[in-house]
XYZ file of C-alpha atoms in Angstrom:
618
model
C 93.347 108.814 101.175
C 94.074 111.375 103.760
C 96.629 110.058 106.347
C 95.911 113.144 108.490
C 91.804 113.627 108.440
C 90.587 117.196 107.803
C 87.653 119.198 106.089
C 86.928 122.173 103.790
C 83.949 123.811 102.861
C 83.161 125.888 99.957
C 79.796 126.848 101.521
C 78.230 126.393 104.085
C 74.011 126.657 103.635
C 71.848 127.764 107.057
C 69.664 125.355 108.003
C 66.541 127.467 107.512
C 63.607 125.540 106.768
C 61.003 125.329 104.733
C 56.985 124.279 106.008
C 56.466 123.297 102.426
C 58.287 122.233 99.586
C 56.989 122.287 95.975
C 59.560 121.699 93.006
C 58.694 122.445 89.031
C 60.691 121.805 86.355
C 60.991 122.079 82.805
C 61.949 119.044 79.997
C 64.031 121.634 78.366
C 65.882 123.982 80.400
C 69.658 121.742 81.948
C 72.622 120.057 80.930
C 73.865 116.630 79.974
C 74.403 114.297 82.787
C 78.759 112.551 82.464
C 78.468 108.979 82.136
C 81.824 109.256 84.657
C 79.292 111.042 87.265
C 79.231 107.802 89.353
C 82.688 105.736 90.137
C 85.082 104.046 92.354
C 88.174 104.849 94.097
C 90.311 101.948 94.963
C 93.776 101.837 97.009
C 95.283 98.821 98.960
C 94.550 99.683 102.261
C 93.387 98.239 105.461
C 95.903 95.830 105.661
C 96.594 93.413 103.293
C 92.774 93.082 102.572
C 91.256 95.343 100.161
C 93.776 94.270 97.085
C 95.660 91.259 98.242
C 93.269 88.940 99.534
C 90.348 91.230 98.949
C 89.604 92.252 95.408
C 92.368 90.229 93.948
C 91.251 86.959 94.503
C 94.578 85.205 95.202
C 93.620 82.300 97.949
C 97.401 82.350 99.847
C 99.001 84.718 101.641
C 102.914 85.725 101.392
C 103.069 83.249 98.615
C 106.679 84.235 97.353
C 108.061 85.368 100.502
C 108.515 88.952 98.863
C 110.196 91.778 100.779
C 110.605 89.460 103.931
C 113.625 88.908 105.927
C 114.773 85.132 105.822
C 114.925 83.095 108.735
C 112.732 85.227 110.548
C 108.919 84.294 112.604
C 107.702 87.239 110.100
C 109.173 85.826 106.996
C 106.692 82.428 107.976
C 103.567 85.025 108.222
C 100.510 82.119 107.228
C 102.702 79.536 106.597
C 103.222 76.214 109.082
C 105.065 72.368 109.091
C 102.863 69.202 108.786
C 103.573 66.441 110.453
C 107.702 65.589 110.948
C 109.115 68.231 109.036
C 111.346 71.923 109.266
C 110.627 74.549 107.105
C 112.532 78.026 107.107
C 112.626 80.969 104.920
C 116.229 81.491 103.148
C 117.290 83.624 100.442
C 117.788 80.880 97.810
C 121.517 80.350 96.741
C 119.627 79.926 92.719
C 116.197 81.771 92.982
C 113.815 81.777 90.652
C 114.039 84.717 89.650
C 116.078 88.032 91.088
C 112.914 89.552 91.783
C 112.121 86.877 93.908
C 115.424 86.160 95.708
C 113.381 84.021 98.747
C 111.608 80.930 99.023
C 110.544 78.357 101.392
C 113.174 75.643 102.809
C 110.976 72.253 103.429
C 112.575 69.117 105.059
C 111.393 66.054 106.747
C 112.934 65.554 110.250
C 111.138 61.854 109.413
C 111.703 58.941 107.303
C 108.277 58.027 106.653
C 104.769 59.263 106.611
C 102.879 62.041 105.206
C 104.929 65.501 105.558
C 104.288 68.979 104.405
C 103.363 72.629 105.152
C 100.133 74.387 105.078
C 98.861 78.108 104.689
C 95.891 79.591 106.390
C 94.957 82.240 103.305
C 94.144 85.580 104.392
C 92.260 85.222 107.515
C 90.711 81.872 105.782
C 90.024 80.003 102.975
C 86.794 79.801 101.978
C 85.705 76.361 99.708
C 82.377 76.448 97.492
C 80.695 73.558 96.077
C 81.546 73.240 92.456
C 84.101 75.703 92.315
C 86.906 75.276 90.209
C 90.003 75.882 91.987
C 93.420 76.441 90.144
C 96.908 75.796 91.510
C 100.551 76.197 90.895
C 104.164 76.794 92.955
C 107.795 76.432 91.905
C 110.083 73.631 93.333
C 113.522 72.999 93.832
C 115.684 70.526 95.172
C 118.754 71.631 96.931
C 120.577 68.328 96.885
C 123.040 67.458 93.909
C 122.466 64.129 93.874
C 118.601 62.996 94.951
C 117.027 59.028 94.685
C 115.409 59.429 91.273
C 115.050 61.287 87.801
C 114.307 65.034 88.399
C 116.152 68.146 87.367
C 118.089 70.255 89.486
C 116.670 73.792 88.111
C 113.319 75.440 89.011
C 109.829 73.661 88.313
C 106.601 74.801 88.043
C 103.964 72.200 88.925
C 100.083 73.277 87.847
C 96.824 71.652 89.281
C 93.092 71.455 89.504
C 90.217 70.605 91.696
C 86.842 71.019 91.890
C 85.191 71.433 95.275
C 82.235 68.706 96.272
C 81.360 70.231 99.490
C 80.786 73.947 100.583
C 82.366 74.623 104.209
C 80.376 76.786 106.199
C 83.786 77.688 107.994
C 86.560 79.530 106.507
C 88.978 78.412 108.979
C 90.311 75.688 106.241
C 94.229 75.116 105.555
C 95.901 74.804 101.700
C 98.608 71.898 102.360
C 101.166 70.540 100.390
C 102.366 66.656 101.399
C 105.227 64.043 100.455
C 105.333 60.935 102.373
C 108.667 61.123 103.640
C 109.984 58.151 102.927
C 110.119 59.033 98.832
C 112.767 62.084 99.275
C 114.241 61.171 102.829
C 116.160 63.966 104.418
C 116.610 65.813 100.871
C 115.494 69.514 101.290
C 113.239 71.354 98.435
C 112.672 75.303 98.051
C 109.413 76.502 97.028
C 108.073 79.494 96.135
C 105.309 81.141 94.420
C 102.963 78.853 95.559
C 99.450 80.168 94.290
C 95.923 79.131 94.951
C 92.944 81.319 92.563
C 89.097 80.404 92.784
C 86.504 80.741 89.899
C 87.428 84.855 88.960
C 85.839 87.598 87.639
C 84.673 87.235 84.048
C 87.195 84.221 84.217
C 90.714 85.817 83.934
C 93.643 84.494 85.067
C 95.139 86.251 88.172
C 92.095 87.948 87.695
C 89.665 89.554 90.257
C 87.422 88.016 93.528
C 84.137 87.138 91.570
C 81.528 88.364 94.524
C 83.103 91.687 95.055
C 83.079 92.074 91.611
C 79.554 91.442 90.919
C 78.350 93.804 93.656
C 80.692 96.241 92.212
C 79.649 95.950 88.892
C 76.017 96.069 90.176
C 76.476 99.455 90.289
C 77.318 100.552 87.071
C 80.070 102.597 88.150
C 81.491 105.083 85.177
C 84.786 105.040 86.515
C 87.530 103.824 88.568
C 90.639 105.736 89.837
C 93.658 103.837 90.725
C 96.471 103.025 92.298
C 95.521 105.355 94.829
C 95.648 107.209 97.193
C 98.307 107.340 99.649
C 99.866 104.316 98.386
C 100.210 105.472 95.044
C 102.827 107.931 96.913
C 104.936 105.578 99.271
C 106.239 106.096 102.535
C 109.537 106.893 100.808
C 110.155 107.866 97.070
C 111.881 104.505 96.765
C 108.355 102.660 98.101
C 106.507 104.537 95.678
C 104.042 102.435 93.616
C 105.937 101.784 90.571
C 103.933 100.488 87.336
C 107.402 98.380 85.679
C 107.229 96.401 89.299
C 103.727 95.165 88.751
C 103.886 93.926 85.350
C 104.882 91.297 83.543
C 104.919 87.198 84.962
C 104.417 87.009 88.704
C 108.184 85.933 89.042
C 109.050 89.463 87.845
C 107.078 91.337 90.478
C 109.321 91.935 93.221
C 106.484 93.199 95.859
C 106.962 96.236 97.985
C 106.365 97.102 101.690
C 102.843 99.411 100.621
C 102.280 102.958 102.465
C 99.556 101.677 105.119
C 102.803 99.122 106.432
C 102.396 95.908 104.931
C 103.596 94.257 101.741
C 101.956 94.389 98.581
C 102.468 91.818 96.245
C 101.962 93.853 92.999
C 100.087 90.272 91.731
C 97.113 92.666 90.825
C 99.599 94.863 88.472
C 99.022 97.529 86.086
C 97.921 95.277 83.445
C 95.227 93.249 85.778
C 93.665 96.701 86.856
C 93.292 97.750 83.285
C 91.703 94.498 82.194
C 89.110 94.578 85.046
C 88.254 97.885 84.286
C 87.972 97.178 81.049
C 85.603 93.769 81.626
C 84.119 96.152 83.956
C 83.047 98.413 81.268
C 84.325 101.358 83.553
C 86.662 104.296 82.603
C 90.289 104.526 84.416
C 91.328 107.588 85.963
C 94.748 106.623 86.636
C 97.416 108.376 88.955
C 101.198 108.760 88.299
C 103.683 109.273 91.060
C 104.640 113.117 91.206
C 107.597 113.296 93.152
C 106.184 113.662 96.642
C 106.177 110.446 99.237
C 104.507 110.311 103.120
C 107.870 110.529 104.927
C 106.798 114.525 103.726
C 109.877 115.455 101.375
C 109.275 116.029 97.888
C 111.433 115.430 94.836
C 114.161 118.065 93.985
C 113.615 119.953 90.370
C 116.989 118.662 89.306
C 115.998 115.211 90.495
C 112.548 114.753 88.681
C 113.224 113.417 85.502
C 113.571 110.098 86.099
C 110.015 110.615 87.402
C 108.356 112.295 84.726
C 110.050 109.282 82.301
C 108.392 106.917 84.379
C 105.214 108.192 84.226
C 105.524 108.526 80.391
C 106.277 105.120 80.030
C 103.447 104.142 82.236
C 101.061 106.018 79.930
C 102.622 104.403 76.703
C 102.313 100.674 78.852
C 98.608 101.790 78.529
C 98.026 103.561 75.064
C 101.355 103.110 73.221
C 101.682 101.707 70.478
C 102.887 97.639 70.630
C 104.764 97.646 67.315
C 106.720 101.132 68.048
C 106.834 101.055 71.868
C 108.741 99.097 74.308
C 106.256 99.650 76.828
C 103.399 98.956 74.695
C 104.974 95.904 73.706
C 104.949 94.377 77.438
C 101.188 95.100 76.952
C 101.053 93.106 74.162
C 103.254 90.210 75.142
C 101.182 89.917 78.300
C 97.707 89.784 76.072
C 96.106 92.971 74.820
C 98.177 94.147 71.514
C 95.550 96.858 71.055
C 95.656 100.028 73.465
C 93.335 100.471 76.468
C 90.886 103.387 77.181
C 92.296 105.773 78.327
C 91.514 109.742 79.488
C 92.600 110.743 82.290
C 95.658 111.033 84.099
C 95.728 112.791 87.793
C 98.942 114.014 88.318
C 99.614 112.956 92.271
C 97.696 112.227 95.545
C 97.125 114.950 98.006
C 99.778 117.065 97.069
C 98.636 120.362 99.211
C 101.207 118.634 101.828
C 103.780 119.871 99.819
C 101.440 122.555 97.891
C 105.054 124.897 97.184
C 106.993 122.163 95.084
C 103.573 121.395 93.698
C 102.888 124.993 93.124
C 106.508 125.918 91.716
C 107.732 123.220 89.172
C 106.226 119.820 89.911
C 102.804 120.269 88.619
C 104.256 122.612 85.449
C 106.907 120.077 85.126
C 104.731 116.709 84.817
C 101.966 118.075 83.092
C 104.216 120.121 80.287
C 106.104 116.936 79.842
C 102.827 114.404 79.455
C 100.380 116.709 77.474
C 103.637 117.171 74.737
C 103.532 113.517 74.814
C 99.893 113.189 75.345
C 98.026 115.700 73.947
C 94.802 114.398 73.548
C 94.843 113.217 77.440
C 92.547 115.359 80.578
C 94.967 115.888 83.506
C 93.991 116.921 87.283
C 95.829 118.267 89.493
C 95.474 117.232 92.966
C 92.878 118.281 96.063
C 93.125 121.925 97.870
C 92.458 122.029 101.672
C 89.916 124.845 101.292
C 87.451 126.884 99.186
C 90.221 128.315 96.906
C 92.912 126.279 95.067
C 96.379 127.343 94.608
C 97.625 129.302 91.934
C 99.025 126.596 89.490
C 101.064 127.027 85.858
C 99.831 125.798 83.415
C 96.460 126.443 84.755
C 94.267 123.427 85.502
C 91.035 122.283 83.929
C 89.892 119.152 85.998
C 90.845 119.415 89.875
C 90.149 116.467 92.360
C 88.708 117.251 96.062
C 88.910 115.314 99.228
C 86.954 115.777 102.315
C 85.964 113.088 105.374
C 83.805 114.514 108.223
C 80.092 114.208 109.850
C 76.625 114.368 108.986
C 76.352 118.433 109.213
C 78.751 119.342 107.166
C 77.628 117.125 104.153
C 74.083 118.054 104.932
C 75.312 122.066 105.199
C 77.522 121.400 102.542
C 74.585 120.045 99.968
C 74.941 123.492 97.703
C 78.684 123.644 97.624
C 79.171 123.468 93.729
C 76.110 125.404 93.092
C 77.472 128.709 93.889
C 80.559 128.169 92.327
C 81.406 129.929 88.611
C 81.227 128.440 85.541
C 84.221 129.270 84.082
C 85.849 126.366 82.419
C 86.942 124.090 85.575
C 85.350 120.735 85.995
C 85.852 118.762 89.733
C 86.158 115.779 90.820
C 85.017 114.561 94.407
C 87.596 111.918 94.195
C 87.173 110.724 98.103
C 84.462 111.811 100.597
C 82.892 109.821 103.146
C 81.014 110.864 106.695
C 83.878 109.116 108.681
C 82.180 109.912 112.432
C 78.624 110.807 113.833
C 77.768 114.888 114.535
C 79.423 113.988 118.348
C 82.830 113.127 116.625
C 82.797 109.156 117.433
C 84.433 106.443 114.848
C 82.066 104.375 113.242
C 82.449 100.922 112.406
C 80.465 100.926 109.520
C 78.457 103.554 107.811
C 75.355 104.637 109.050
C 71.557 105.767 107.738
C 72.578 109.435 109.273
C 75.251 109.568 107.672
C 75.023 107.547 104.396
C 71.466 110.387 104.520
C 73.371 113.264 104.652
C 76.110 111.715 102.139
C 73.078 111.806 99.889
C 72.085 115.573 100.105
C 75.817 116.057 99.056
C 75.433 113.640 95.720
C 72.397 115.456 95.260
C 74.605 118.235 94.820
C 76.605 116.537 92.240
C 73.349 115.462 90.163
C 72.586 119.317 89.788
C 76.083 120.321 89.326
C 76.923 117.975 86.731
C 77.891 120.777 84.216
C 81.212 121.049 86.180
C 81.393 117.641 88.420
C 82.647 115.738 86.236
C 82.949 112.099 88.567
C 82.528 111.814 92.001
C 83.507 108.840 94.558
C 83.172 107.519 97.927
C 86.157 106.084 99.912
C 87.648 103.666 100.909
C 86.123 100.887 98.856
C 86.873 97.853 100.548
C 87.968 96.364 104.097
C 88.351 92.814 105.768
C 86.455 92.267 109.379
C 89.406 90.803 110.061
C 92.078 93.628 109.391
C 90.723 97.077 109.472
C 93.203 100.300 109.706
C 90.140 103.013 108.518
C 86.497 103.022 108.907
C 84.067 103.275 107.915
C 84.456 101.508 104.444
C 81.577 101.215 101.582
C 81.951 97.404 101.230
C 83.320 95.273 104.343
C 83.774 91.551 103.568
C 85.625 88.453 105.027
C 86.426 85.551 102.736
C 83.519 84.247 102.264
C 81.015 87.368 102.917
C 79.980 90.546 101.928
C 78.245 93.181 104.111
C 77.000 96.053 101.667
C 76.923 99.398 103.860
C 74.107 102.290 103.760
C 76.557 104.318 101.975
C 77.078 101.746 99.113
C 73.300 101.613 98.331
C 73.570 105.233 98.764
C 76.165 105.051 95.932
C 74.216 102.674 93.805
C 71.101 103.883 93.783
C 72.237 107.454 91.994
C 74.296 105.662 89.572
C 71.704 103.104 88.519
C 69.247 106.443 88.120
C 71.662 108.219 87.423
C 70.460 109.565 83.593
C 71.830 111.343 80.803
C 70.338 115.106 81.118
C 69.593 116.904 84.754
C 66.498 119.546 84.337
C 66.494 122.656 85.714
C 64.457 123.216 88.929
C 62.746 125.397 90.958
C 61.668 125.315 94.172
C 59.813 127.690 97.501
C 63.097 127.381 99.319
C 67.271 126.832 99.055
C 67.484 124.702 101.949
C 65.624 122.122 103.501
C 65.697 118.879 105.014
C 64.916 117.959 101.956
C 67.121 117.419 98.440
C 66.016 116.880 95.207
C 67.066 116.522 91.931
C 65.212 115.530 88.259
C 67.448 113.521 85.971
C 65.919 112.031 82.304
C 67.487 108.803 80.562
C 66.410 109.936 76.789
C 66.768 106.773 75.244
C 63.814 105.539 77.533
C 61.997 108.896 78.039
C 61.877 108.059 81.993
C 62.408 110.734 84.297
C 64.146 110.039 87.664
C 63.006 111.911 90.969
C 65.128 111.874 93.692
C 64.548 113.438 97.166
C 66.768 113.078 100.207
C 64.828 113.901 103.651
C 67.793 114.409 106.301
C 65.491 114.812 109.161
C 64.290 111.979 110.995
C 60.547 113.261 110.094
C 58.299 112.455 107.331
C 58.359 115.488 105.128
C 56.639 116.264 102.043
C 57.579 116.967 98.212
C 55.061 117.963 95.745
C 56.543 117.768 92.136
C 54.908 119.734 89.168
C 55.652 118.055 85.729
C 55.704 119.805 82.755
C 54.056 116.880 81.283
C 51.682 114.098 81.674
C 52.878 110.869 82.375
C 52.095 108.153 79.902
C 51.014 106.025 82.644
C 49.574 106.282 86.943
C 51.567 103.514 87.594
C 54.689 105.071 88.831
C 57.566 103.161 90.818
C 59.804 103.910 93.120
C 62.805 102.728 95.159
C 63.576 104.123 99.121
C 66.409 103.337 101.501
C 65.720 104.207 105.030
C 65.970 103.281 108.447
C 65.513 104.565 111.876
C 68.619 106.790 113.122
C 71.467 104.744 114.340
C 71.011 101.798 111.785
C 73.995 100.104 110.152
C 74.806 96.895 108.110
C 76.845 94.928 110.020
C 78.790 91.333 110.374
C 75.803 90.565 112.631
C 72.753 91.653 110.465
C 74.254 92.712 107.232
C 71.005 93.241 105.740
C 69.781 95.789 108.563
C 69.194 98.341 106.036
C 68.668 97.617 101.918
C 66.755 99.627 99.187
C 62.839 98.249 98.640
C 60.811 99.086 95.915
C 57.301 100.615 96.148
C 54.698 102.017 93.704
C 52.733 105.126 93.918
C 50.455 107.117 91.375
C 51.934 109.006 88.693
C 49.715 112.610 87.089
C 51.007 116.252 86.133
C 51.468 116.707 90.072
C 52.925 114.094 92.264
C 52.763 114.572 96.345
C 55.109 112.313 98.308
C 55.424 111.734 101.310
C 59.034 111.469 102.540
C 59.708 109.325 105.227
C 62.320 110.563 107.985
C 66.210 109.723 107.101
C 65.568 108.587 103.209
C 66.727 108.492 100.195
C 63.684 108.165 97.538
C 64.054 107.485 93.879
C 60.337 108.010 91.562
C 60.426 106.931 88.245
C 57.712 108.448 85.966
C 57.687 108.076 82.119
C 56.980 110.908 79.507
């Protein structure tokens, strides 16, 4: 994720246009289609919203006081008393664990009556009928000598409950109570106190179900992970590092993330590897290279502790358990036999420091890892502008950033098309039209823009031979905490709102196919973009045309055969100009189906600002 917000172009196409637009193509004459064309790109970002409390489906916030100074107001962040009682965040004098030195200090300032503390969640707490809800936290009492049996270590205390009612509200409070008068003025610690709903595919510290389902509605082929500038740090010390995020959850220590809040590392390296693996998805996963925010990179001398790191996060991954101590935590924690694994990017952004990357960082991490890992793709990091930098060993797979308006995606629809074929393979690992053509924020993504985001995917559909994945950022953002907008999928606890750019996204990975077919057409630019895909196995043949002008426009397709039947269907997304999916009417804009009739020639009408998908069969 680009903390400073630029653009390149590796073309940019005149916007002459054509008063007609016929396209022919042939069932022979293409290429095979990646099943990693479509994906996801996922950082924590947008404070504390898109992983903790967003996509990882943990219920309370700052549960284990991690990376919090005790006896602060900050320390308390979510947390209050009940009734006649103090509570205080100290460093424990016997913590649980030394990764989590703090906890919670609770005592009654009462001798009777019901005492406690509550937590708020993460902007709410949302509570569905028939949910399952699982519980747990540590507890401690300080005292040496207390009124009846317990034992003067660290507990863990588990529960269950099961929802009757559905609360239209999310303003609901987790509380735990004592009547006072059974432990007096006795003070307890607690820590680690954890509240999970019903989770994705039903895994423990596992995944928020709803975002998972919309996600996995999709079909994305891939997701790349950790990110993104918080893969990087502010510091090297903040750095995301894998050995901090697995294990138990009283081995995770947190850290204070890159967009300036903590990060509780509960969704680990493990958890993202499971998901994507229930998720049926491929992981492109980042390793730290040795360059942070705060803009200095990591000495040559200095790297090696780096490049070990990332080794052993590749072995956590693929090692194997009986031979590798890394590879063993994998198995301990659950899954003795590898995970998928192909690619590695090597980085995040690194053209901020493109001479350290240029002169030994990228030879020195990817020298190190392919001699480890030779059967592993690895891609170096995004260029600023049409060329790339000179890099030893040469790359294969590169990954390209860009964030800007309408016009330059539209302008930019033929990018890859005039761009050699000599062996490299990209990946559009973040784009997104952040602002309108006048330069203003948006909130949310728009039809214009989500329209002209799909003239540049077309792009990607017909330069599949060498785009390799492609994916829209950021994923995910709270109403209720937002540091970058627009996002694809905004949500609060107990909502969704599924922007124009996220149909966008699913609509070309659901018709997405396996083989893209050459075509020809009266013109090279247009307000209109096309692009035939096939799925083989089913012998249909996917359509697509983009109209970026708010004007009907019309596409006359010549088949090379004869459909088996008239009865062709077809799916649009449009809108007038302006239109967004928002908190207020998230269903403004959504895809609807439509039929149309289906011969050797088929004339359709586009309507203005659309994204059309016919679906014929051979």
């Amino acid at each position: 994720m680009l903390r400073r917000i630029f653009a390149f172009a590796l073309a940019a196409a005149a916007a002459v246009y054509a008063t007609t637009f016929d396209v022919t193509f042939t069932t022979t004459s293409g290429h095979a289609v990646p099943p990693t064309l479509y994906g996801l790109m996922f950082e924590d970002i947008n404070h504390v919203r898109s992983g903790d409390g967003g996509l990882y489906a943990e219920l309370i916030q700052n549960r284990a006081f991690q990376q919090v100074t005790p006896g602060t107001s900050a320390a308390l962040t979510a947390w209050a008393a009940l009734g006649a009682a103090s509570i205080t965040v100290v460093k424990s004098s016997s913590p649980v664990s030394t990764a989590l030195p703090n906890a919670l200090s609770f005592k009654p300032t009462a001798t009777s009556g019901t005492v406690g503390f509550t937590n708020d969640g993460y902007f709410g707490i949302p509570v569905t009928a028939g949910f399952k809800y699982t519980g747990s936290f540590f507890y401690l009492f300080t005292s040496t000598t207390v009124p009846f049996t317990t034992s003067s270590s660290w507990q863990q205390a588990t529960f269950t409950f099961t929802a009757s009612s559905t609360q239209t509200s999310v303003e609901n409070l987790f509380a735990l109570t004592v009547n006072a008068a059974t432990i007096g003025e006795l003070t307890m610690e607690f820590t680690l106190i954890s509240l999970f709903p019903p989770t994705f595919n039903n895994r423990e510290n596992g995944m928020r179900l709803d975002i998972s389902e919309v996600l996995l509605a999709m079909k994305p082929g891939f997701f790349r992970f950790p990110g993104g500038n918080n893969l990087e740090g502010e510091t090297a010390a903040q750095r995301w590092a894998w050995e901090n995020t697995v294990n138990s959850l009283v081995d995770r220590p947190g850290r204070l993330g890159t967009w300036g809040y903590i990060n509780t590392d509960g969704n680990g390296l493990y958890e993202y590897l499971q998901w994507i693996e229930d998720m049926d998805m491929e992981p492109i996963m980042a390793v730290y290279a040795g360059y942070s925010l705060d803009g200095v990179a990591v000495a040559e001398d200095d790297l090696q502790p780096y490049i070990t790191e990332a080794i052993n996060q590749i072995n956590f991954v693929i090692g194997d358990a009986s031979t590798n101590a890394q590879a063993a935590i994998r198995s301990a924690m659950g899954h003795p036999e590898p995970f998928a694994l192909t690619y590695i990017e090597i980085g995040n952004e690194d053209f901020f420091s493109p001479t350290t990357y240029a002169d030994y960082r990228w030879a020195d991490f990817v020298n190190a890892l392919s001699a480890e890992f030779p059967q592993l793709h690895y891609i170096s990091t995004s260029a600023t502008s049409g060329f790339v930098p000179t890099l030893t060993p040469a790359p294969t797979y590169w990954d390209l950033h860009i964030y800007s308006n309408p016009n330059f995606f539209i302008n930019g629809a033929f990018n890859f098309d005039i761009l050699p074929r000599n062996g490299l393979q990209f990946f559009q690992g973040e784009y997104a039209s952040m602002t309108n053509n006048a330069g203003v924020d948006l909130d949310f993504p728009f039809i214009d823009g989500s329209i002209a985001e799909a003239a540049y995917v077309e792009c990607f559909d017909r330069n599949s031979d060498i785009v390799f994945a492609a994916s829209w950022a950021p994923l995910l953002s709270s109403v209720s905490s937002i540091q970058w907008t627009p996002d694809l999928i905004t949500f609060s606890p107990n909502t969704l709102i599924l922007s124009t750019s996220y149909y966008v996204q699913k609509l070309f990975s659901l018709f997405k196919g396996d083989f893209y077919l050459t075509s020809t057409t009266n013109t090279a630019s247009s307000p209109v973009q096309w692009s035939v895909t096939r799925d083989t196995a089913t012998s249909q043949y996917f359509l697509k045309v983009v109209n970026t002008a708010t004007t009907e426009n019309t596409v006359v397709f010549t088949l090379p055969f004869t459909p088996v039947s008239t009865a062709g269907t077809g799916t649009i997304l449009t809108a007038p100009s302006g239109t967004m999916n928002t908190l207020t009417n998230p269903t403004a804009v959504v895809p609807t189906n439509f039929s149309f009739t289906a011969g050797k020639t088929i004339t359709y009408n586009a309507p203005g600002l659309s994204l059309s998908i016919l679906t014929v069969l051979s």
